[in-house]
C-alpha positions as a LaTeX table, in Angstrom:
\begin{tabular}{lrrr}
\hline
Residue & $x$ (\AA) & $y$ (\AA) & $z$ (\AA) \\
\hline
Unk1 & $-6.74$ & $-26.90$ & $-11.35$ \\
Unk2 & $-4.27$ & $-24.56$ & $-9.63$ \\
Unk3 & $-4.30$ & $-24.41$ & $-5.81$ \\
Unk4 & $-3.98$ & $-20.96$ & $-4.26$ \\
Unk5 & $-3.59$ & $-20.33$ & $-0.51$ \\
Unk6 & $-4.77$ & $-16.84$ & 0.44 \\
Unk7 & $-3.44$ & $-15.73$ & 3.83 \\
Unk8 & $-5.89$ & $-13.63$ & 5.87 \\
Unk9 & $-8.50$ & $-13.35$ & 3.09 \\
Unk10 & $-10.91$ & $-11.58$ & 5.44 \\
Unk11 & $-8.72$ & $-8.53$ & 6.14 \\
Unk12 & $-8.86$ & $-5.91$ & 4.81 \\
Unk13 & $-12.56$ & $-6.50$ & 4.31 \\
Unk14 & $-12.45$ & $-5.89$ & 0.54 \\
Unk15 & $-9.80$ & $-8.55$ & $-0.06$ \\
Unk16 & $-12.42$ & $-11.28$ & $-0.37$ \\
Unk17 & $-12.98$ & $-9.87$ & $-3.86$ \\
Unk18 & $-9.56$ & $-11.16$ & $-4.91$ \\
Unk19 & $-10.75$ & $-14.63$ & $-3.84$ \\
Unk20 & $-14.02$ & $-14.25$ & $-5.71$ \\
Unk21 & $-12.25$ & $-13.44$ & $-8.96$ \\
Unk22 & $-9.71$ & $-16.25$ & $-8.50$ \\
Unk23 & $-12.57$ & $-18.72$ & $-8.14$ \\
Unk24 & $-14.30$ & $-17.26$ & $-11.20$ \\
Unk25 & $-11.09$ & $-17.91$ & $-13.16$ \\
Unk26 & $-11.09$ & $-21.59$ & $-12.16$ \\
Unk27 & $-8.58$ & $-21.39$ & $-9.29$ \\
Unk28 & $-9.06$ & $-23.57$ & $-6.19$ \\
Unk29 & $-8.91$ & $-20.94$ & $-3.42$ \\
Unk30 & $-7.89$ & $-22.05$ & 0.09 \\
Unk31 & $-7.89$ & $-19.65$ & 3.02 \\
Unk32 & $-5.88$ & $-19.41$ & 6.25 \\
Unk33 & $-7.01$ & $-16.83$ & 8.79 \\
Unk34 & $-7.70$ & $-16.12$ & 12.45 \\
Unk35 & $-11.38$ & $-15.22$ & 12.16 \\
Unk36 & $-13.89$ & $-17.99$ & 12.96 \\
Unk37 & $-15.43$ & $-19.45$ & 9.82 \\
Unk38 & $-18.94$ & $-18.54$ & 10.94 \\
Unk39 & $-17.96$ & $-14.86$ & 11.06 \\
Unk40 & $-16.64$ & $-14.72$ & 7.49 \\
Unk41 & $-18.76$ & $-12.87$ & 4.94 \\
Unk42 & $-21.02$ & $-15.00$ & 2.79 \\
Unk43 & $-19.17$ & $-13.82$ & $-0.31$ \\
Unk44 & $-15.84$ & $-15.02$ & 1.09 \\
Unk45 & $-17.27$ & $-18.36$ & 2.18 \\
Unk46 & $-18.60$ & $-18.93$ & $-1.33$ \\
Unk47 & $-15.21$ & $-18.04$ & $-2.82$ \\
Unk48 & $-13.18$ & $-20.51$ & $-0.71$ \\
Unk49 & $-13.02$ & $-24.26$ & $-1.27$ \\
Unk50 & $-11.69$ & $-24.63$ & 2.28 \\
Unk51 & $-10.75$ & $-22.43$ & 5.21 \\
Unk52 & $-8.23$ & $-23.30$ & 7.95 \\
Unk53 & $-8.65$ & $-21.27$ & 11.11 \\
Unk54 & $-5.62$ & $-20.49$ & 13.30 \\
Unk55 & $-5.63$ & $-18.89$ & 16.73 \\
Unk56 & $-2.86$ & $-16.45$ & 15.88 \\
Unk57 & $-1.52$ & $-15.52$ & 12.44 \\
Unk58 & 1.67 & $-14.32$ & 14.16 \\
Unk59 & 2.41 & $-17.94$ & 15.16 \\
Unk60 & 4.35 & $-19.36$ & 12.22 \\
Unk61 & 3.94 & $-22.91$ & 13.44 \\
Unk62 & 0.15 & $-22.66$ & 13.32 \\
Unk63 & 0.14 & $-21.13$ & 9.83 \\
Unk64 & 2.66 & $-23.73$ & 8.62 \\
Unk65 & 0.47 & $-26.55$ & 9.91 \\
Unk66 & $-2.52$ & $-24.99$ & 8.16 \\
Unk67 & $-0.65$ & $-24.85$ & 4.85 \\
Unk68 & 0.56 & $-28.44$ & 5.33 \\
Unk69 & $-2.99$ & $-29.64$ & 5.96 \\
Unk70 & $-4.29$ & $-27.89$ & 2.86 \\
Unk71 & $-1.43$ & $-29.24$ & 0.73 \\
Unk72 & $-2.02$ & $-32.78$ & 2.02 \\
Unk73 & $-5.74$ & $-32.56$ & 1.22 \\
Unk74 & $-5.67$ & $-30.62$ & $-2.06$ \\
Unk75 & $-2.27$ & $-31.41$ & $-3.51$ \\
Unk76 & 0.64 & $-29.20$ & $-4.51$ \\
Unk77 & 0.18 & $-25.50$ & $-3.74$ \\
Unk78 & 0.85 & $-23.40$ & $-6.85$ \\
Unk79 & 0.46 & $-19.93$ & $-5.33$ \\
Unk80 & 0.50 & $-18.42$ & $-1.84$ \\
Unk81 & $-0.25$ & $-14.75$ & $-1.22$ \\
Unk82 & $-1.75$ & $-12.31$ & 1.26 \\
Unk83 & $-1.39$ & $-9.09$ & $-0.80$ \\
Unk84 & $-0.49$ & $-7.55$ & 2.57 \\
Unk85 & 2.74 & $-5.74$ & 3.44 \\
Unk86 & 2.61 & $-6.99$ & 7.01 \\
Unk87 & 2.81 & $-10.64$ & 5.93 \\
Unk88 & 5.27 & $-10.19$ & 3.06 \\
Unk89 & 8.16 & $-11.93$ & 4.83 \\
Unk90 & 5.89 & $-14.62$ & 6.23 \\
Unk91 & 4.52 & $-15.32$ & 2.74 \\
Unk92 & 8.06 & $-15.66$ & 1.38 \\
Unk93 & 9.06 & $-18.16$ & 4.08 \\
Unk94 & 5.96 & $-20.27$ & 3.48 \\
Unk95 & 6.71 & $-20.34$ & $-0.24$ \\
Unk96 & 10.22 & $-21.57$ & 0.48 \\
Unk97 & 9.02 & $-24.22$ & 2.93 \\
Unk98 & 6.39 & $-25.55$ & 0.52 \\
Unk99 & 8.50 & $-25.21$ & $-2.65$ \\
Unk100 & 6.19 & $-22.59$ & $-4.19$ \\
Unk101 & 8.17 & $-20.76$ & $-6.87$ \\
Unk102 & 5.51 & $-18.24$ & $-7.95$ \\
Unk103 & 6.44 & $-15.29$ & $-5.77$ \\
Unk104 & 9.17 & $-13.66$ & $-3.72$ \\
Unk105 & 11.45 & $-15.93$ & $-1.69$ \\
Unk106 & 13.20 & $-15.11$ & 1.62 \\
Unk107 & 16.38 & $-14.06$ & $-0.19$ \\
Unk108 & 14.36 & $-11.38$ & $-2.04$ \\
Unk109 & 13.17 & $-9.70$ & 1.14 \\
Unk110 & 16.07 & $-7.33$ & 1.89 \\
Unk111 & 15.71 & $-5.36$ & $-1.34$ \\
Unk112 & 11.92 & $-5.07$ & $-1.11$ \\
Unk113 & 11.51 & $-4.56$ & 2.65 \\
Unk114 & 14.53 & $-2.57$ & 3.87 \\
Unk115 & 14.49 & 1.08 & 2.87 \\
Unk116 & 18.28 & 1.29 & 2.95 \\
Unk117 & 18.60 & $-1.62$ & 0.49 \\
Unk118 & 16.01 & $-0.09$ & $-1.85$ \\
Unk119 & 18.40 & 2.78 & $-2.55$ \\
Unk120 & 20.80 & 0.74 & $-4.69$ \\
Unk121 & 17.97 & $-0.55$ & $-6.90$ \\
Unk122 & 16.66 & 2.97 & $-7.39$ \\
Unk123 & 20.18 & 3.97 & $-8.41$ \\
Unk124 & 20.26 & 1.13 & $-10.96$ \\
Unk125 & 16.98 & 2.44 & $-12.36$ \\
Unk126 & 18.38 & 5.96 & $-12.63$ \\
Unk127 & 15.92 & 7.38 & $-10.08$ \\
Unk128 & 17.34 & 9.85 & $-7.52$ \\
Unk129 & 16.69 & 9.19 & $-3.83$ \\
Unk130 & 17.11 & 11.12 & $-0.59$ \\
Unk131 & 20.43 & 10.94 & 1.22 \\
Unk132 & 20.33 & 8.53 & 4.14 \\
Unk133 & 22.11 & 7.24 & 7.21 \\
Unk134 & 21.53 & 4.16 & 9.34 \\
Unk135 & 20.88 & 5.47 & 12.84 \\
Unk136 & 23.71 & 4.74 & 15.25 \\
Unk137 & 24.79 & 7.05 & 18.05 \\
Unk138 & 24.24 & 10.77 & 18.37 \\
Unk139 & 27.62 & 11.65 & 16.88 \\
Unk140 & 26.92 & 9.73 & 13.68 \\
Unk141 & 23.45 & 11.24 & 13.36 \\
Unk142 & 24.72 & 14.78 & 13.93 \\
Unk143 & 27.44 & 14.31 & 11.31 \\
Unk144 & 24.76 & 13.29 & 8.81 \\
Unk145 & 22.53 & 16.23 & 9.79 \\
Unk146 & 25.42 & 18.65 & 9.41 \\
Unk147 & 25.68 & 17.46 & 5.83 \\
Unk148 & 21.96 & 17.57 & 4.87 \\
Unk149 & 20.53 & 20.08 & 7.36 \\
Unk150 & 17.40 & 20.07 & 9.50 \\
Unk151 & 14.77 & 18.69 & 9.42 \\
Unk152 & 15.40 & 14.98 & 8.96 \\
Unk153 & 13.05 & 12.00 & 9.02 \\
Unk154 & 13.77 & 8.88 & 11.09 \\
Unk155 & 11.80 & 5.63 & 10.70 \\
Unk156 & 12.29 & 1.86 & 10.94 \\
Unk157 & 14.43 & 0.55 & 8.12 \\
Unk158 & 11.93 & $-2.29$ & 7.78 \\
Unk159 & 8.58 & $-0.67$ & 8.51 \\
Unk160 & 5.00 & $-0.52$ & 7.28 \\
Unk161 & 3.31 & 2.77 & 6.41 \\
Unk162 & 4.06 & 5.85 & 8.51 \\
Unk163 & 4.16 & 3.98 & 11.82 \\
Unk164 & 6.99 & 5.07 & 14.14 \\
Unk165 & 8.07 & 7.80 & 11.72 \\
Unk166 & 9.53 & 10.99 & 13.20 \\
Unk167 & 10.30 & 14.41 & 11.76 \\
Unk168 & 13.18 & 15.86 & 13.74 \\
Unk169 & 13.80 & 19.60 & 13.59 \\
Unk170 & 16.41 & 20.22 & 16.30 \\
Unk171 & 18.98 & 18.58 & 18.55 \\
Unk172 & 16.54 & 18.27 & 21.45 \\
Unk173 & 14.11 & 16.29 & 19.28 \\
Unk174 & 16.97 & 14.08 & 18.11 \\
Unk175 & 17.93 & 13.39 & 21.72 \\
Unk176 & 14.33 & 12.50 & 22.59 \\
Unk177 & 14.08 & 10.18 & 19.59 \\
Unk178 & 17.35 & 8.39 & 20.41 \\
Unk179 & 16.23 & 7.93 & 23.99 \\
Unk180 & 12.75 & 6.60 & 23.14 \\
Unk181 & 13.42 & 4.50 & 20.02 \\
Unk182 & 13.18 & 0.73 & 20.15 \\
Unk183 & 16.78 & $-0.50$ & 20.60 \\
Unk184 & 15.95 & $-3.79$ & 18.84 \\
Unk185 & 14.79 & $-2.05$ & 15.64 \\
Unk186 & 17.21 & $-0.67$ & 13.00 \\
Unk187 & 16.23 & 2.87 & 11.95 \\
Unk188 & 17.07 & 4.85 & 8.85 \\
Unk189 & 17.47 & 8.64 & 8.82 \\
Unk190 & 16.87 & 10.59 & 5.63 \\
Unk191 & 17.05 & 14.19 & 4.53 \\
Unk192 & 13.62 & 15.82 & 4.52 \\
Unk193 & 12.10 & 16.03 & 1.05 \\
Unk194 & 9.73 & 18.89 & 0.23 \\
Unk195 & 7.20 & 17.07 & $-1.89$ \\
Unk196 & 3.82 & 15.48 & $-2.40$ \\
Unk197 & 3.56 & 11.72 & $-2.86$ \\
Unk198 & 2.76 & 10.31 & $-6.29$ \\
Unk199 & 2.33 & 6.56 & $-6.64$ \\
Unk200 & 2.66 & 4.03 & $-9.43$ \\
Unk201 & 0.12 & 1.23 & $-8.99$ \\
Unk202 & 0.21 & $-1.68$ & $-11.38$ \\
Unk203 & $-0.52$ & $-5.34$ & $-11.96$ \\
Unk204 & 2.65 & $-6.91$ & $-13.37$ \\
Unk205 & 2.80 & $-10.16$ & $-15.37$ \\
Unk206 & 5.37 & $-12.97$ & $-15.22$ \\
Unk207 & 7.63 & $-11.15$ & $-17.71$ \\
Unk208 & 7.75 & $-7.97$ & $-15.65$ \\
Unk209 & 5.37 & $-6.11$ & $-17.96$ \\
Unk210 & 2.37 & $-4.08$ & $-16.75$ \\
Unk211 & $-1.12$ & $-5.39$ & $-17.45$ \\
Unk212 & $-2.78$ & $-2.42$ & $-15.74$ \\
Unk213 & $-1.39$ & 0.92 & $-14.54$ \\
Unk214 & $-2.74$ & 3.84 & $-12.53$ \\
Unk215 & $-1.57$ & 6.01 & $-9.64$ \\
Unk216 & $-2.56$ & 8.23 & $-6.78$ \\
Unk217 & $-1.54$ & 11.56 & $-5.30$ \\
Unk218 & $-1.28$ & 12.33 & $-1.58$ \\
Unk219 & $-0.99$ & 16.11 & $-1.14$ \\
Unk220 & $-0.87$ & 15.86 & 2.68 \\
Unk221 & 1.87 & 14.07 & 4.57 \\
Unk222 & 0.89 & 10.64 & 5.89 \\
Unk223 & 3.38 & 11.13 & 8.72 \\
Unk224 & 1.34 & 14.14 & 9.90 \\
Unk225 & $-1.95$ & 12.27 & 9.45 \\
Unk226 & $-0.68$ & 9.61 & 11.86 \\
Unk227 & 1.44 & 11.61 & 14.30 \\
Unk228 & $-0.63$ & 14.81 & 14.40 \\
Unk229 & $-4.02$ & 13.08 & 14.02 \\
Unk230 & $-4.76$ & 15.15 & 10.94 \\
Unk231 & $-7.44$ & 14.57 & 8.32 \\
Unk232 & $-6.48$ & 12.40 & 5.35 \\
Unk233 & $-6.86$ & 13.07 & 1.64 \\
Unk234 & $-5.59$ & 11.35 & $-1.47$ \\
Unk235 & $-6.98$ & 10.65 & $-4.90$ \\
Unk236 & $-6.63$ & 8.26 & $-7.80$ \\
Unk237 & $-5.45$ & 10.24 & $-10.81$ \\
Unk238 & $-7.61$ & 10.56 & $-13.90$ \\
Unk239 & $-4.58$ & 9.81 & $-16.09$ \\
Unk240 & $-1.19$ & 8.55 & $-14.93$ \\
Unk241 & 1.53 & 11.10 & $-15.67$ \\
Unk242 & 4.23 & 9.94 & $-18.06$ \\
Unk243 & 7.12 & 10.71 & $-15.69$ \\
Unk244 & 5.60 & 8.56 & $-12.91$ \\
Unk245 & 4.86 & 5.83 & $-15.47$ \\
Unk246 & 8.50 & 5.85 & $-16.63$ \\
Unk247 & 9.82 & 5.79 & $-13.05$ \\
Unk248 & 7.40 & 3.02 & $-12.06$ \\
Unk249 & 8.31 & 0.81 & $-15.02$ \\
Unk250 & 12.02 & 1.38 & $-14.43$ \\
Unk251 & 11.63 & 0.39 & $-10.77$ \\
Unk252 & 9.69 & $-2.75$ & $-11.74$ \\
Unk253 & 12.62 & $-3.85$ & $-13.90$ \\
Unk254 & 15.29 & $-2.90$ & $-11.37$ \\
Unk255 & 13.60 & $-4.66$ & $-8.44$ \\
Unk256 & 12.83 & $-7.75$ & $-10.52$ \\
Unk257 & 9.07 & $-7.65$ & $-10.01$ \\
Unk258 & 7.03 & $-10.43$ & $-11.60$ \\
Unk259 & 3.42 & $-11.60$ & $-11.15$ \\
Unk260 & 2.44 & $-9.02$ & $-8.53$ \\
Unk261 & 0.18 & $-6.12$ & $-7.73$ \\
Unk262 & 2.50 & $-3.27$ & $-6.69$ \\
Unk263 & 2.30 & 0.16 & $-5.08$ \\
Unk264 & 5.46 & 2.23 & $-5.63$ \\
Unk265 & 5.67 & 5.62 & $-3.95$ \\
Unk266 & 7.58 & 8.58 & $-5.37$ \\
Unk267 & 8.12 & 12.13 & $-4.24$ \\
Unk268 & 7.19 & 14.94 & $-6.62$ \\
Unk269 & 9.29 & 17.88 & $-5.46$ \\
Unk270 & 7.34 & 20.99 & $-4.49$ \\
Unk271 & 10.51 & 23.12 & $-4.57$ \\
Unk272 & 14.03 & 22.88 & $-5.95$ \\
Unk273 & 16.18 & 20.70 & $-3.67$ \\
Unk274 & 19.94 & 20.46 & $-3.97$ \\
Unk275 & 21.14 & 17.00 & $-4.91$ \\
Unk276 & 17.63 & 15.77 & $-5.77$ \\
Unk277 & 16.23 & 17.92 & $-8.54$ \\
Unk278 & 14.02 & 20.77 & $-9.61$ \\
Unk279 & 10.48 & 21.53 & $-8.54$ \\
Unk280 & 8.18 & 18.99 & $-10.20$ \\
Unk281 & 10.82 & 16.26 & $-10.56$ \\
Unk282 & 10.03 & 12.68 & $-9.52$ \\
Unk283 & 12.23 & 11.22 & $-6.76$ \\
Unk284 & 12.21 & 7.76 & $-5.14$ \\
Unk285 & 10.43 & 7.17 & $-1.82$ \\
Unk286 & 9.82 & 3.42 & $-1.34$ \\
Unk287 & 8.45 & 0.31 & $-3.01$ \\
Unk288 & 5.55 & $-1.72$ & $-1.67$ \\
Unk289 & 5.07 & $-5.16$ & $-3.18$ \\
Unk290 & 1.32 & $-5.28$ & $-2.65$ \\
Unk291 & $-1.79$ & $-3.31$ & $-3.61$ \\
Unk292 & $-2.23$ & 0.18 & $-2.24$ \\
Unk293 & $-3.93$ & $-0.10$ & 1.14 \\
Unk294 & $-7.43$ & 0.50 & 2.37 \\
Unk295 & $-10.10$ & 1.06 & $-0.25$ \\
Unk296 & $-7.66$ & 2.03 & $-2.98$ \\
Unk297 & $-8.41$ & $-1.00$ & $-5.22$ \\
Unk298 & $-12.10$ & $-0.02$ & $-5.21$ \\
Unk299 & $-11.13$ & 3.57 & $-5.97$ \\
Unk300 & $-9.02$ & 2.39 & $-8.91$ \\
Unk301 & $-12.09$ & 0.60 & $-10.22$ \\
Unk302 & $-14.23$ & 3.73 & $-9.92$ \\
Unk303 & $-11.57$ & 5.96 & $-11.52$ \\
Unk304 & $-10.95$ & 3.63 & $-14.47$ \\
Unk305 & $-14.35$ & 1.96 & $-14.92$ \\
Unk306 & $-12.76$ & $-1.47$ & $-14.54$ \\
Unk307 & $-12.13$ & $-4.23$ & $-11.96$ \\
Unk308 & $-8.57$ & $-4.56$ & $-10.64$ \\
Unk309 & $-9.56$ & $-7.60$ & $-8.56$ \\
Unk310 & $-10.36$ & $-9.44$ & $-11.78$ \\
Unk311 & $-7.30$ & $-8.07$ & $-13.60$ \\
Unk312 & $-5.09$ & $-9.41$ & $-10.79$ \\
Unk313 & $-6.87$ & $-12.79$ & $-10.78$ \\
Unk314 & $-6.53$ & $-12.98$ & $-14.58$ \\
Unk315 & $-2.78$ & $-12.42$ & $-14.14$ \\
Unk316 & $-2.64$ & $-15.38$ & $-11.74$ \\
Unk317 & $-4.78$ & $-17.64$ & $-13.94$ \\
Unk318 & $-3.74$ & $-16.64$ & $-17.47$ \\
Unk319 & $-0.75$ & $-14.25$ & $-17.11$ \\
Unk320 & $-2.77$ & $-11.66$ & $-19.01$ \\
Unk321 & $-6.11$ & $-9.86$ & $-18.86$ \\
Unk322 & $-8.47$ & $-8.74$ & $-21.55$ \\
Unk323 & $-10.71$ & $-6.79$ & $-19.18$ \\
Unk324 & $-11.22$ & $-3.34$ & $-20.69$ \\
Unk325 & $-10.46$ & $-0.07$ & $-18.96$ \\
Unk326 & $-13.23$ & 2.43 & $-19.52$ \\
Unk327 & $-13.86$ & 6.12 & $-18.95$ \\
Unk328 & $-11.39$ & 7.81 & $-16.61$ \\
Unk329 & $-12.09$ & 10.23 & $-13.74$ \\
Unk330 & $-10.61$ & 11.45 & $-10.47$ \\
Unk331 & $-11.57$ & 9.34 & $-7.45$ \\
Unk332 & $-11.17$ & 11.29 & $-4.23$ \\
Unk333 & $-10.78$ & 9.97 & $-0.68$ \\
Unk334 & $-11.44$ & 12.25 & 2.29 \\
Unk335 & $-11.01$ & 10.95 & 5.84 \\
Unk336 & $-12.34$ & 13.09 & 8.68 \\
Unk337 & $-10.85$ & 12.79 & 12.15 \\
Unk338 & $-13.18$ & 12.47 & 15.15 \\
Unk339 & $-12.97$ & 15.38 & 17.56 \\
Unk340 & $-12.51$ & 18.02 & 14.87 \\
Unk341 & $-15.25$ & 20.53 & 13.99 \\
Unk342 & $-16.27$ & 20.88 & 10.34 \\
Unk343 & $-18.24$ & 23.56 & 8.53 \\
Unk344 & $-20.47$ & 20.96 & 6.86 \\
Unk345 & $-22.14$ & 18.23 & 8.87 \\
Unk346 & $-22.01$ & 14.61 & 7.74 \\
Unk347 & $-25.61$ & 14.94 & 6.54 \\
Unk348 & $-24.83$ & 18.14 & 4.63 \\
Unk349 & $-21.90$ & 16.46 & 2.85 \\
Unk350 & $-24.14$ & 13.62 & 1.73 \\
Unk351 & $-26.84$ & 16.01 & 0.58 \\
Unk352 & $-24.42$ & 18.13 & $-1.47$ \\
Unk353 & $-22.32$ & 15.32 & $-2.97$ \\
Unk354 & $-24.68$ & 12.36 & $-2.94$ \\
Unk355 & $-24.66$ & 12.07 & $-6.72$ \\
Unk356 & $-20.85$ & 11.80 & $-6.82$ \\
Unk357 & $-20.46$ & 9.62 & $-3.72$ \\
Unk358 & $-19.27$ & 6.03 & $-4.25$ \\
Unk359 & $-18.48$ & 4.94 & $-0.67$ \\
Unk360 & $-19.32$ & 6.30 & 2.78 \\
Unk361 & $-18.13$ & 4.36 & 5.82 \\
Unk362 & $-16.91$ & 4.53 & 9.38 \\
Unk363 & $-13.39$ & 3.10 & 9.47 \\
Unk364 & $-12.26$ & 0.50 & 12.02 \\
Unk365 & $-9.68$ & 1.63 & 14.57 \\
Unk366 & $-6.91$ & $-0.37$ & 12.89 \\
Unk367 & $-7.29$ & 1.82 & 9.76 \\
Unk368 & $-8.38$ & 5.08 & 11.40 \\
Unk369 & $-4.88$ & 6.08 & 12.55 \\
Unk370 & $-3.72$ & 6.53 & 8.97 \\
Unk371 & $-7.00$ & 7.34 & 7.22 \\
Unk372 & $-9.34$ & 9.14 & 9.62 \\
Unk373 & $-12.53$ & 7.89 & 11.26 \\
Unk374 & $-15.21$ & 8.87 & 8.76 \\
Unk375 & $-14.42$ & 8.33 & 5.10 \\
Unk376 & $-15.96$ & 9.58 & 1.88 \\
Unk377 & $-15.05$ & 8.39 & $-1.62$ \\
Unk378 & $-16.41$ & 10.43 & $-4.53$ \\
Unk379 & $-15.91$ & 10.53 & $-8.30$ \\
Unk380 & $-15.30$ & 13.68 & $-10.36$ \\
Unk381 & $-14.61$ & 14.12 & $-14.08$ \\
Unk382 & $-12.61$ & 17.33 & $-13.54$ \\
Unk383 & $-9.98$ & 18.29 & $-10.98$ \\
Unk384 & $-11.65$ & 21.60 & $-10.11$ \\
Unk385 & $-14.78$ & 19.76 & $-8.93$ \\
Unk386 & $-12.64$ & 17.45 & $-6.79$ \\
Unk387 & $-10.85$ & 20.38 & $-5.17$ \\
Unk388 & $-14.20$ & 22.00 & $-4.25$ \\
Unk389 & $-15.24$ & 18.69 & $-2.70$ \\
Unk390 & $-12.12$ & 18.62 & $-0.53$ \\
Unk391 & $-12.65$ & 22.21 & 0.52 \\
Unk392 & $-16.26$ & 21.56 & 1.52 \\
Unk393 & $-15.67$ & 18.26 & 3.32 \\
Unk394 & $-12.59$ & 19.33 & 5.32 \\
Unk395 & $-13.25$ & 23.04 & 5.98 \\
Unk396 & $-13.03$ & 23.72 & 9.71 \\
Unk397 & $-16.13$ & 24.79 & 11.62 \\
Unk398 & $-16.65$ & 26.62 & 14.88 \\
\hline
\end{tabular}
């Protein structure tokens, strides 16, 4: 029996489903987390053979001792994973320390974590990417801006999501950013790309071939959702477009992805942009070597009438999956921000779209910054119906 250590299996809350499906496939699932065992969900408890509680997941020594205890008790660890961007580097170091070869190692981290290093692998895949500059002093930044023009986007070279991301439109904003930025953090500056975000989401086998593929579209800018406290919308596509599929598969090969659930983000240009392409072209944004965040795995299930938790577990257990993908539809996420007035009340939304609604929840603060406070997930066979849903749910009130 294979031994699998799942780091932080309790967060996000839906990740216990990965553990459930691993157990169903005959894997011995061992958990390390910071939540007391008694507070874990019953489903997660039933999915784990053993759980090692640490006081702080940030403390590598504690997590290392937990992995050592589990290895001593259960034998060689075959897999270790969190499926979480935040712990990607930690996972890699644990694999190296415990001689676990099924997954990224520390030497793989630069190309999959640093946005500046991603550029060369996009180039190898033949995918255009925005011009960039590693932030230094004002003179270097201004020279770059003189070449690409305002606005520009500055963000940590090794960052997660849209956190600490800044759109700079003038010299005064550049000065403020340079003054306030964390001096210990390397930042990358990129030309602004006029686009919506299209993703390639896939479960990849040990040969670098996709077992399952889908994608999502984010019409609004996540940077604005976070920085301007805007509402959030995105949707799982009914059918993955062929140009995103080609770009996603090319990136998988270029980055050397094997045995992973991935979320690759691309820009789809909303206007012609010199040096990048024509309106509608697909351009590189960044790779994420984990599932799309939040409730996206559940939304993929709804949109494709399948179970990506099981498909992923099948990849771990058998390096393949025979789980069918059924009828396709659009799965829409709408996240409302507290403090905003809406034309339809919460109750009115549920009354009008109750038949299409798949999930309705208040989001915890740790997710609310990027996704809104009140979320709705609904399923629609046609795009026009989904667009009416967005209009109704997010229309401003007085």
